[in-house]
Amino acid sequence: MTSPQPKDFKVAIVGGGIAGLTLAIALHYRQVPAILYESAAGFAEIGAGVSFTTNALQAMKHIHPGVFEAFERACTVNGWDSKRDVWFDYLDGTADHDREAFTIRTGLGQAGVHRAHYLDELVKLLPADKARFGKRLEDIEVPATPGDAGRLVLRFRDGSSETADAVIGCDGIKSRVRQLLVADDNPAAAHPGYTHKYAYRGLVPMAAAVAAVGDERARNACMHMGPGGHVLTFPVSGGEQLNIVAFRTTEDDWPDRERLARPARREDALRDFAGYGRIVTSLLRLTSEELSVWAIFDTADNPPHTYYKGRVCIAGDAAHATSPHHGSGAGFCVEDSAVLADLLADEHVRTPADLEAVFAAYDAARRERAQWLVRSSRFIGDSYEWRAEGVGKDFAKIEKEINERLSIIGDVDVAGFCRDARADLVKRLESQLKN
Ligand SMILES: Cc1cc2nc3c(=O)[nH]c(=O)nc-3n(C[C@H](O)[C@H](O)[C@H](O)COP(=O)(O)OP(=O)(O)OC[C@H]3O[C@@H](n4cnc5c(N)ncnc54)[C@H](O)[C@@H]3O)c2cc1C
C-alpha cells in the first residue's frame, strides 16, 4: 500500500458487487476520495457459493488485510484433512462407480464462501457514507477538459445526478458503463454473448448430501464430468451446506437477453442429466423443487477493445465477464481492484489531469490477462464436457490443460502486477509532462 497523498479529485464507482466493493474499500484505506453508487437498495449477493484461487487471496491481502480476514471468516475448505490441498476430485459423472478420474491439487485447495456471508463481512470495512443506494446509472456526460469545471456528470434513473472526476464502472455483466464506453467504436462489445451453457444452482444441507452420496463426495469438492454437461460441488457455510452447480450445454438460444435467470423445476434438472450416474442424480434430487436456471454469458466473442476512454473505465465483470469454469471471475475482480487502487493512490497522481494516464496503465496491466481468462474458461468448460478440441474425453489431456491453465491464473505475483503498473504509470505521466 502506498502512503496517503492529498488528492485533488473524486472518483465515482458504479456498482457494489465484489469488484465495486473491494475497490471502494481499497480506495478508502488509501485515502483516495471515492463514492460508490449502487442501483439496488443495499449491498446484496445471491445465496450461492463462490470459490477463490491463490491470486485472489494475494489481491485481497494487498487491498487491505481486513478483506482477507473477511474471507478467512467466511471461508470453508474441504472437510477431509487428506484433501486440504485438493481443488477438485474429477469424476466420470456418467458412471455409477465412485472413483476419481484424476485429482487437481493446488497449494490452497478448495476455498469457497457463501457469497452473502462474505459480502456481510466485507461491508463492515466500508464506512456507510461512502456508498449511495437506489442509484441506477443511465448516462455519463463527459466535458471537454478536466478540472473543476470539467467534472463528469453521472445521471441516474431516479432523476438525480452527481459529479466526479473519474468514473469506474463495476456494474457487472450487463454494464451500462461498458455500453457507453464502447458504443461508438465497437458496438458489438456493448453486450455480452451467450455461451450456450446454462446452470442450475443450489445449496443443500450437508447432512442430506452425506446421506445421499457419502461423506467423501459431500464434504470435499468434486467435479462430475459428462457429455454436454458437468456438475460441480463444494462445501460452504462452515461445512453446513453443499454448493451445487449443474451446467448444461445447449444448441438453443437464450430467450431473453435482459433476464439472465429464469425459474426452473427440479425435474428439469433431472431430465437434463438423465443418463448420468448415481452420484449426480442423487445430488440433483436434493435440490429445491423450485430452482433457478442461470444463462452463462461472457465477453469472449466480442471483448471490449479497451477498458477505458478518457476518465471513464470498467472493471470486474463489466470489463471481462467470464463463464465460471475456472472459478476465477470474482478473483480477477479483486485483482482489478488491487491494481486500480494502487494506481489511483500513487503519489504522482494528484489532479484530474493525471487520471487518464491511470486508466491507460490499468488497461495495459489488465486487459490481456483478463481476456485470456474469458477465452480459457470457455475451453476448460468444454473440456469438462468432453467436447474441447484436441482434448475430447482423454482424462490425461484434460488434467494437463487444467494444471497448465490454473498455473497461469494462480502462480502469479499480484503485488508485482501493481508495482509494474505503477512504473508504467510514472512513464506515462512523464511523457504527458513533456508533451
Ligand atoms: C454460476 C456462476 C458461478 C461462479 N462461480 C465463481 C467462482 O467460484 N469463483 C469466482 O471467482 N467467480 C465465480 N463466478 C464469477 C463471479 O460471480 C463474478 O465474476 C463476480 O461476481 C462479478 O462481480 P462484479 O462486482 O464485477 O459484478 P456483479 O456482482 O454483477 O455486481 C455488479 C453490481 O452493479 C450493480 N449495477 C448494475 N448496473 C448498475 C447501474 N447501471 N448503476 C448502478 N449499479 C448498477 C448491480 O446491482 C450489482 O450490485 C461465477 C459466476 C457464475 C454465473
Coordinates of C-alpha atoms and ligand atoms in Angstrom, one line a residue:
M1 CA 0.0 0.0 0.0
T2 CA 1.3 3.5 -0.8
S3 CA 1.4 6.4 1.7
P4 CA -1.6 8.6 1.6
Q5 CA -1.2 11.8 -0.6
P6 CA -3.8 14.6 -0.8
K7 CA -5.8 14.1 -3.9
D8 CA -7.5 16.9 -5.8
F9 CA -10.0 14.6 -7.4
K10 CA -13.1 12.5 -6.6
V11 CA -13.8 9.0 -8.1
A12 CA -17.3 7.6 -8.7
I13 CA -17.6 3.8 -8.5
V14 CA -20.7 2.4 -10.2
G15 CA -21.9 -0.9 -8.8
G16 CA -21.4 -2.6 -5.5
G17 CA -20.6 -6.3 -6.2
I18 CA -17.3 -7.9 -5.4
A19 CA -15.5 -5.6 -7.8
G20 CA -17.0 -2.3 -6.7
L21 CA -17.0 -3.1 -3.0
T22 CA -13.3 -4.3 -2.9
L23 CA -12.3 -1.2 -4.9
A24 CA -14.2 1.1 -2.6
I25 CA -12.5 -0.5 0.4
A26 CA -9.1 -0.3 -1.2
L27 CA -9.5 3.4 -2.0
H28 CA -10.9 4.2 1.4
Y29 CA -7.8 2.7 3.1
R30 CA -5.6 4.6 0.7
Q31 CA -7.4 7.9 1.4
V32 CA -8.4 8.3 -2.2
P33 CA -11.8 10.2 -2.3
A34 CA -14.4 7.9 -3.8
I35 CA -18.2 7.3 -3.6
L36 CA -19.9 4.1 -4.7
Y37 CA -23.3 4.3 -6.4
E38 CA -25.3 1.1 -6.4
S39 CA -28.7 0.6 -8.1
A40 CA -30.1 -1.8 -5.5
A41 CA -31.4 -0.7 -2.1
G42 CA -28.4 -2.2 -0.4
F43 CA -25.4 -4.4 -0.8
A44 CA -26.7 -7.9 -1.7
E45 CA -25.4 -11.1 -3.2
I46 CA -27.3 -14.2 -4.2
G47 CA -27.3 -17.3 -2.0
A48 CA -24.7 -19.3 -3.8
G49 CA -21.1 -20.3 -3.3
V50 CA -18.0 -18.7 -4.9
S51 CA -14.5 -20.1 -4.6
F52 CA -11.2 -18.3 -4.9
T53 CA -7.7 -19.2 -6.0
T54 CA -4.4 -18.1 -4.7
N55 CA -4.1 -15.0 -6.9
A56 CA -7.4 -13.7 -5.4
L57 CA -6.1 -14.2 -1.9
Q58 CA -3.0 -12.3 -2.7
A59 CA -5.1 -9.5 -4.1
M60 CA -7.3 -9.4 -1.0
K61 CA -4.3 -9.1 1.3
H62 CA -2.8 -6.4 -1.0
I63 CA -6.0 -4.4 -0.9
H64 CA -6.3 -4.5 2.9
P65 CA -5.7 -7.2 5.4
G66 CA -9.3 -6.9 6.5
V67 CA -10.5 -8.1 3.1
F68 CA -8.5 -11.3 3.5
E69 CA -9.6 -11.7 7.1
A70 CA -13.2 -11.3 6.0
F71 CA -12.6 -14.1 3.5
E72 CA -11.0 -16.3 6.2
R73 CA -14.0 -15.8 8.4
A74 CA -16.4 -16.8 5.7
C75 CA -14.3 -19.5 4.0
T76 CA -15.0 -23.2 4.1
V77 CA -12.3 -25.7 3.0
N78 CA -12.6 -29.4 2.1
G79 CA -13.9 -31.4 5.0
W80 CA -11.2 -34.1 5.0
D81 CA -7.7 -33.3 6.2
S82 CA -6.3 -35.5 3.5
K83 CA -8.0 -33.3 0.9
R84 CA -7.0 -29.9 2.1
D85 CA -4.8 -29.2 -0.9
V86 CA -7.4 -30.7 -3.4
W87 CA -9.0 -28.2 -5.7
F88 CA -11.4 -30.8 -7.1
D89 CA -11.6 -34.5 -7.4
Y90 CA -12.7 -35.1 -11.1
L91 CA -15.1 -38.0 -11.7
D92 CA -16.8 -39.5 -14.6
G93 CA -20.3 -38.2 -13.8
T94 CA -22.0 -40.8 -16.0
A95 CA -20.5 -43.7 -14.1
D96 CA -22.2 -45.4 -11.2
H97 CA -18.8 -46.2 -9.6
D98 CA -17.3 -43.8 -7.1
R99 CA -13.7 -43.4 -8.3
E100 CA -11.8 -40.3 -9.3
A101 CA -10.6 -40.0 -12.9
F102 CA -7.9 -37.6 -11.6
T103 CA -7.4 -35.1 -8.8
I104 CA -6.2 -31.5 -9.2
R105 CA -4.2 -30.3 -6.2
T106 CA -3.1 -26.7 -5.6
G107 CA -1.3 -25.2 -2.6
L108 CA -4.6 -23.7 -1.4
G109 CA -7.1 -26.5 -2.2
Q110 CA -10.7 -25.5 -2.4
A111 CA -11.6 -22.3 -0.7
G112 CA -15.3 -21.5 -1.0
V113 CA -17.5 -18.9 0.6
H114 CA -21.3 -18.4 0.8
R115 CA -21.5 -15.1 -1.3
A116 CA -23.9 -13.4 1.1
H117 CA -21.8 -14.3 4.1
Y118 CA -18.6 -12.9 2.5
L119 CA -20.4 -9.7 1.4
D120 CA -21.7 -9.2 5.0
E121 CA -18.1 -9.4 6.3
L122 CA -16.7 -7.0 3.5
V123 CA -19.4 -4.4 4.1
K124 CA -18.1 -3.9 7.6
L125 CA -14.9 -2.5 6.1
L126 CA -16.6 0.4 4.3
P127 CA -17.9 3.4 6.2
A128 CA -21.7 3.9 5.4
D129 CA -21.2 7.4 4.0
K130 CA -19.0 6.0 1.2
A131 CA -22.0 4.3 -0.6
R132 CA -25.3 5.6 -2.1
F133 CA -28.1 3.2 -2.9
G134 CA -31.0 3.3 -5.3
K135 CA -28.7 5.0 -7.9
R136 CA -29.0 3.3 -11.3
L137 CA -26.6 5.0 -13.6
E138 CA -28.2 5.8 -17.0
D139 CA -25.7 8.2 -18.6
I140 CA -22.4 10.0 -18.2
E141 CA -21.8 13.4 -19.6
V142 CA -18.2 14.0 -20.4
P143 CA -16.9 17.5 -20.5
A144 CA -14.1 18.6 -22.9
T145 CA -11.5 19.3 -20.2
P146 CA -10.6 18.0 -16.8
G147 CA -10.6 20.3 -13.7
D148 CA -13.4 21.8 -11.5
A149 CA -15.4 23.0 -14.5
G150 CA -14.7 19.7 -16.3
R151 CA -16.2 17.2 -14.0
L152 CA -18.1 14.2 -15.4
V153 CA -21.8 14.2 -14.7
L154 CA -23.4 10.9 -13.7
R155 CA -27.2 10.8 -14.4
F156 CA -29.3 8.3 -12.5
R157 CA -32.7 6.8 -13.3
D158 CA -34.2 8.5 -10.2
G159 CA -33.6 11.8 -11.9
S160 CA -30.7 12.8 -9.7
S161 CA -27.2 13.5 -10.8
E162 CA -23.7 13.6 -9.2
T163 CA -20.3 14.8 -10.4
A164 CA -16.9 13.1 -10.3
D165 CA -13.5 13.5 -11.9
A166 CA -13.4 9.8 -12.9
V167 CA -16.0 7.0 -13.3
I168 CA -15.2 3.4 -12.7
G169 CA -17.9 1.0 -14.0
C170 CA -18.1 -2.1 -11.7
D171 CA -21.7 -2.6 -12.8
G172 CA -21.4 -6.2 -13.8
I173 CA -22.0 -8.3 -16.9
K174 CA -24.7 -6.0 -18.4
S175 CA -22.7 -2.9 -17.6
R176 CA -24.2 0.4 -18.6
V177 CA -20.7 2.0 -18.4
R178 CA -19.3 -0.5 -20.9
Q179 CA -22.1 0.3 -23.3
L180 CA -21.3 4.0 -23.0
L181 CA -17.6 3.4 -23.4
V182 CA -17.6 1.2 -26.5
A183 CA -20.8 2.3 -28.2
D184 CA -19.1 4.4 -30.8
D185 CA -16.0 2.4 -31.8
N186 CA -17.1 -1.2 -31.1
P187 CA -20.9 -1.5 -30.6
A188 CA -20.7 -5.4 -30.7
A189 CA -18.8 -5.3 -27.4
A190 CA -21.6 -3.4 -25.7
H191 CA -23.4 -6.6 -24.8
P192 CA -22.2 -10.0 -23.6
G193 CA -22.8 -13.1 -25.7
Y194 CA -24.5 -16.4 -24.7
T195 CA -22.0 -19.3 -24.3
H196 CA -24.8 -21.8 -24.9
K197 CA -24.4 -23.1 -21.4
Y198 CA -26.8 -22.7 -18.5
A199 CA -26.6 -23.7 -14.9
Y200 CA -28.9 -24.8 -12.1
R201 CA -27.5 -23.6 -8.8
G202 CA -28.5 -24.8 -5.4
L203 CA -27.4 -25.0 -1.7
V204 CA -28.4 -28.2 0.1
P205 CA -28.0 -29.2 3.7
M206 CA -24.7 -31.1 4.2
A207 CA -26.3 -33.8 6.4
A208 CA -28.7 -34.7 3.5
A209 CA -25.8 -34.7 1.0
V210 CA -23.7 -37.0 3.2
A211 CA -26.7 -39.4 3.5
A212 CA -27.2 -39.4 -0.3
V213 CA -23.6 -39.6 -1.7
G214 CA -21.4 -40.4 1.3
D215 CA -19.0 -38.4 3.4
E216 CA -16.1 -38.2 0.9
R217 CA -18.1 -36.8 -2.0
A218 CA -20.3 -34.5 0.0
R219 CA -17.6 -32.9 2.2
N220 CA -14.9 -32.4 -0.4
A221 CA -15.0 -30.5 -3.8
C222 CA -15.9 -32.7 -6.8
M223 CA -16.3 -32.1 -10.5
H224 CA -18.6 -34.7 -12.2
M225 CA -17.8 -34.6 -15.9
G226 CA -20.0 -35.8 -18.7
P227 CA -21.0 -35.3 -22.3
G228 CA -22.6 -31.9 -22.8
G229 CA -23.0 -31.3 -19.0
H230 CA -21.0 -31.2 -15.8
V231 CA -21.8 -30.8 -12.1
L232 CA -19.5 -29.2 -9.5
T233 CA -20.0 -29.3 -5.8
F234 CA -18.1 -27.8 -2.9
P235 CA -18.9 -27.2 0.8
V236 CA -19.8 -23.7 2.1
S237 CA -21.2 -22.2 5.3
G238 CA -18.6 -23.9 7.6
G239 CA -19.5 -27.2 6.0
E240 CA -23.2 -26.9 6.9
Q241 CA -24.2 -26.6 3.2
L242 CA -23.1 -28.1 -0.1
N243 CA -23.0 -25.7 -3.1
I244 CA -24.2 -27.5 -6.3
V245 CA -23.8 -26.0 -9.8
A246 CA -25.0 -28.2 -12.7
F247 CA -24.1 -26.9 -16.2
R248 CA -25.7 -28.0 -19.4
T249 CA -24.7 -27.1 -23.0
T250 CA -27.5 -26.4 -25.4
E251 CA -27.9 -25.6 -29.1
D252 CA -30.8 -23.3 -28.3
D253 CA -30.6 -19.6 -27.9
W254 CA -31.4 -17.9 -24.5
P255 CA -34.8 -16.3 -25.0
D256 CA -34.5 -13.1 -23.0
R257 CA -31.1 -11.4 -23.0
E258 CA -32.2 -8.9 -20.4
R259 CA -33.0 -11.6 -17.9
L260 CA -30.1 -14.0 -17.3
A261 CA -32.0 -16.2 -14.9
R262 CA -35.4 -17.9 -15.2
P263 CA -37.4 -20.2 -13.0
A264 CA -37.0 -23.9 -13.4
R265 CA -38.0 -27.1 -11.6
R266 CA -36.0 -29.9 -10.1
E267 CA -37.5 -32.3 -12.7
D268 CA -36.0 -30.1 -15.5
A269 CA -32.5 -30.6 -14.0
L270 CA -33.1 -34.3 -13.6
R271 CA -34.3 -34.5 -17.2
D272 CA -31.2 -32.6 -18.4
F273 CA -28.9 -35.1 -16.5
A274 CA -30.8 -38.3 -17.4
G275 CA -28.2 -40.9 -18.2
Y276 CA -25.8 -39.6 -15.6
G277 CA -24.7 -41.8 -12.7
R278 CA -25.9 -42.4 -9.2
I279 CA -24.0 -39.5 -7.5
V280 CA -25.1 -36.8 -9.9
T281 CA -28.7 -37.9 -9.8
S282 CA -28.8 -38.3 -6.0
L283 CA -27.3 -34.7 -5.6
L284 CA -29.9 -33.2 -8.0
R285 CA -32.7 -34.9 -6.2
L286 CA -31.7 -32.9 -3.0
T287 CA -32.2 -29.5 -4.6
S288 CA -35.3 -27.5 -4.0
E289 CA -38.4 -28.3 -6.1
E290 CA -38.4 -24.7 -7.4
L291 CA -35.0 -23.8 -8.9
S292 CA -33.5 -21.0 -11.0
V293 CA -31.5 -21.7 -14.1
W294 CA -28.8 -19.2 -15.0
A295 CA -27.7 -18.4 -18.5
I296 CA -23.9 -18.2 -18.8
F297 CA -23.0 -15.2 -20.9
D298 CA -19.5 -13.9 -21.4
T299 CA -17.4 -11.4 -23.4
A300 CA -15.3 -13.9 -25.3
D301 CA -16.8 -13.3 -28.8
N302 CA -16.7 -9.5 -28.6
P303 CA -14.3 -8.4 -26.0
P304 CA -14.1 -4.6 -25.3
H305 CA -11.1 -3.2 -27.3
T306 CA -10.3 -1.0 -24.4
Y307 CA -11.1 -0.8 -20.7
Y308 CA -11.0 3.0 -20.6
K309 CA -11.8 6.1 -22.6
G310 CA -10.7 9.4 -21.1
R311 CA -11.6 9.4 -17.4
V312 CA -14.1 6.5 -17.6
C313 CA -13.1 2.9 -17.2
I314 CA -14.5 -0.5 -16.5
A315 CA -13.5 -3.2 -14.1
G316 CA -14.7 -6.6 -12.9
D317 CA -17.4 -8.4 -15.0
A318 CA -18.2 -5.0 -16.6
A319 CA -14.8 -5.4 -18.3
H320 CA -14.3 -9.2 -18.6
A321 CA -17.5 -11.1 -17.8
T322 CA -16.4 -14.7 -18.0
S323 CA -18.0 -18.1 -17.8
P324 CA -17.3 -19.6 -14.4
H325 CA -15.4 -22.7 -15.3
H326 CA -12.1 -21.5 -14.0
G327 CA -13.8 -20.3 -10.8
S328 CA -11.9 -17.1 -11.2
G329 CA -14.2 -14.3 -12.4
A330 CA -14.6 -12.9 -8.9
G331 CA -10.9 -13.4 -8.2
F332 CA -10.0 -11.3 -11.2
C333 CA -12.4 -8.6 -10.0
V334 CA -10.3 -8.4 -6.8
E335 CA -7.1 -8.3 -8.8
D336 CA -8.5 -5.3 -10.8
S337 CA -9.3 -3.5 -7.6
A338 CA -5.8 -4.0 -6.2
V339 CA -4.2 -2.6 -9.4
L340 CA -6.6 0.3 -9.8
A341 CA -6.4 1.3 -6.2
D342 CA -2.6 1.3 -6.2
L343 CA -2.5 3.4 -9.4
L344 CA -5.0 5.9 -8.1
A345 CA -3.1 6.1 -4.7
D346 CA 0.2 6.6 -6.4
E347 CA 2.0 9.7 -5.1
H348 CA 2.4 11.1 -8.7
V349 CA -1.3 11.1 -9.2
R350 CA -2.8 14.3 -7.7
T351 CA -5.1 16.1 -10.1
P352 CA -7.9 15.2 -12.6
A353 CA -5.4 15.7 -15.4
D354 CA -3.5 12.6 -14.2
L355 CA -6.4 10.3 -14.3
E356 CA -6.4 9.3 -18.0
A357 CA -2.9 8.0 -17.5
V358 CA -4.0 6.0 -14.5
F359 CA -6.7 4.3 -16.6
A360 CA -4.3 3.7 -19.6
A361 CA -1.8 2.0 -17.2
Y362 CA -4.7 -0.1 -15.7
D363 CA -5.8 -1.1 -19.2
A364 CA -2.3 -2.1 -20.2
A365 CA -1.8 -4.1 -17.0
R366 CA -5.1 -5.9 -17.0
R367 CA -6.8 -6.4 -20.4
E368 CA -4.6 -9.2 -21.9
R369 CA -4.7 -11.3 -18.8
A370 CA -8.4 -10.9 -18.2
Q371 CA -9.3 -11.6 -21.8
W372 CA -7.2 -14.7 -21.8
L373 CA -9.2 -15.9 -18.7
V374 CA -12.5 -15.4 -20.6
R375 CA -11.3 -17.5 -23.6
S376 CA -9.7 -20.1 -21.5
S377 CA -12.7 -20.5 -19.2
R378 CA -14.8 -21.4 -22.3
F379 CA -12.2 -24.0 -23.3
I380 CA -12.0 -25.6 -19.9
G381 CA -15.8 -25.7 -19.5
D382 CA -16.0 -27.6 -22.8
S383 CA -13.2 -29.9 -21.7
Y384 CA -15.2 -30.9 -18.6
E385 CA -17.9 -31.9 -21.1
W386 CA -15.5 -33.9 -23.3
R387 CA -16.1 -31.5 -26.2
A388 CA -13.0 -29.4 -26.3
E389 CA -11.0 -29.5 -29.4
G390 CA -7.9 -31.7 -29.2
V391 CA -8.9 -33.0 -25.8
G392 CA -12.2 -34.9 -26.0
K393 CA -12.6 -37.5 -23.3
D394 CA -8.9 -38.1 -22.8
F395 CA -8.6 -37.6 -19.0
A396 CA -4.8 -37.2 -19.1
K397 CA -5.2 -34.3 -21.5
I398 CA -8.0 -32.7 -19.6
E399 CA -5.9 -32.9 -16.4
K400 CA -2.8 -31.4 -18.2
E401 CA -4.9 -28.5 -19.6
I402 CA -6.4 -27.7 -16.1
N403 CA -3.0 -27.7 -14.4
E404 CA -1.3 -25.5 -17.0
R405 CA -4.2 -23.0 -17.0
L406 CA -4.5 -22.9 -13.2
S407 CA -0.9 -22.1 -13.0
I408 CA -1.4 -19.1 -15.3
I409 CA -4.2 -18.0 -13.0
G410 CA -2.8 -18.7 -9.6
D411 CA 1.1 -18.8 -9.8
V412 CA 1.4 -15.0 -10.1
D413 CA 2.7 -12.1 -8.0
V414 CA -0.2 -9.7 -7.6
A415 CA 2.0 -7.1 -5.7
G416 CA 4.3 -7.4 -8.7
F417 CA 1.4 -6.6 -11.1
C418 CA 0.7 -3.5 -9.0
R419 CA 4.4 -2.4 -9.0
D420 CA 4.7 -2.9 -12.7
A421 CA 1.5 -0.9 -13.4
R422 CA 2.7 2.0 -11.3
A423 CA 6.1 2.0 -13.0
D424 CA 4.2 2.2 -16.3
L425 CA 2.0 5.0 -14.9
V426 CA 5.0 7.0 -14.0
K427 CA 6.4 6.8 -17.5
R428 CA 3.1 7.8 -18.9
L429 CA 2.9 10.8 -16.6
E430 CA 6.4 11.8 -17.5
S431 CA 5.7 11.7 -21.2
Q432 CA 2.5 13.6 -20.6
L433 CA 4.6 16.4 -18.9
K434 CA 7.0 16.5 -21.9
N435 CA 4.2 16.8 -24.5
Ligands
LIG1 C1 -22.8 -19.8 -11.9 C2 -21.6 -18.9 -11.6 C3 -20.6 -19.4 -10.7 C4 -19.5 -18.6 -10.4 N1 -18.5 -19.1 -9.6 C5 -17.4 -18.4 -9.4 C6 -16.4 -18.9 -8.5 O1 -16.5 -19.9 -8.0 N2 -15.3 -18.1 -8.4 C7 -15.1 -16.9 -9.0 O2 -14.0 -16.2 -8.8 N3 -16.1 -16.4 -9.8 C8 -17.2 -17.1 -10.0 N4 -18.2 -16.6 -10.8 C9 -18.0 -15.2 -11.4 C10 -18.3 -14.1 -10.3 O3 -19.6 -14.4 -9.8 C11 -18.3 -12.7 -11.0 O4 -17.1 -12.6 -11.7 C12 -18.3 -11.6 -9.9 O5 -19.4 -11.9 -9.0 C13 -18.6 -10.3 -10.7 O6 -18.6 -9.3 -9.7 P1 -18.8 -7.8 -10.2 O7 -18.7 -6.9 -9.0 O8 -18.0 -7.4 -11.4 O9 -20.3 -7.8 -10.8 P2 -21.7 -8.0 -10.0 O10 -21.6 -8.9 -8.9 O11 -22.7 -8.3 -11.1 O12 -22.0 -6.6 -9.4 C14 -22.5 -5.5 -10.2 C15 -23.2 -4.5 -9.3 O13 -23.5 -3.4 -10.1 C16 -24.9 -3.0 -9.8 N5 -25.3 -2.3 -11.0 C17 -25.6 -2.9 -12.2 N6 -26.0 -1.9 -13.1 C18 -25.9 -0.7 -12.4 C19 -26.1 0.6 -12.8 N7 -26.5 1.0 -14.1 N8 -26.0 1.6 -11.9 C20 -25.6 1.3 -10.6 N9 -25.4 0.0 -10.2 C21 -25.5 -1.0 -11.1 C22 -25.6 -4.3 -9.6 O14 -26.8 -4.1 -8.8 C23 -24.5 -5.1 -8.8 O15 -24.6 -4.9 -7.4 C24 -19.4 -17.3 -11.0 C25 -20.4 -16.8 -11.9 C26 -21.5 -17.6 -12.1 C27 -22.6 -17.0 -13.1

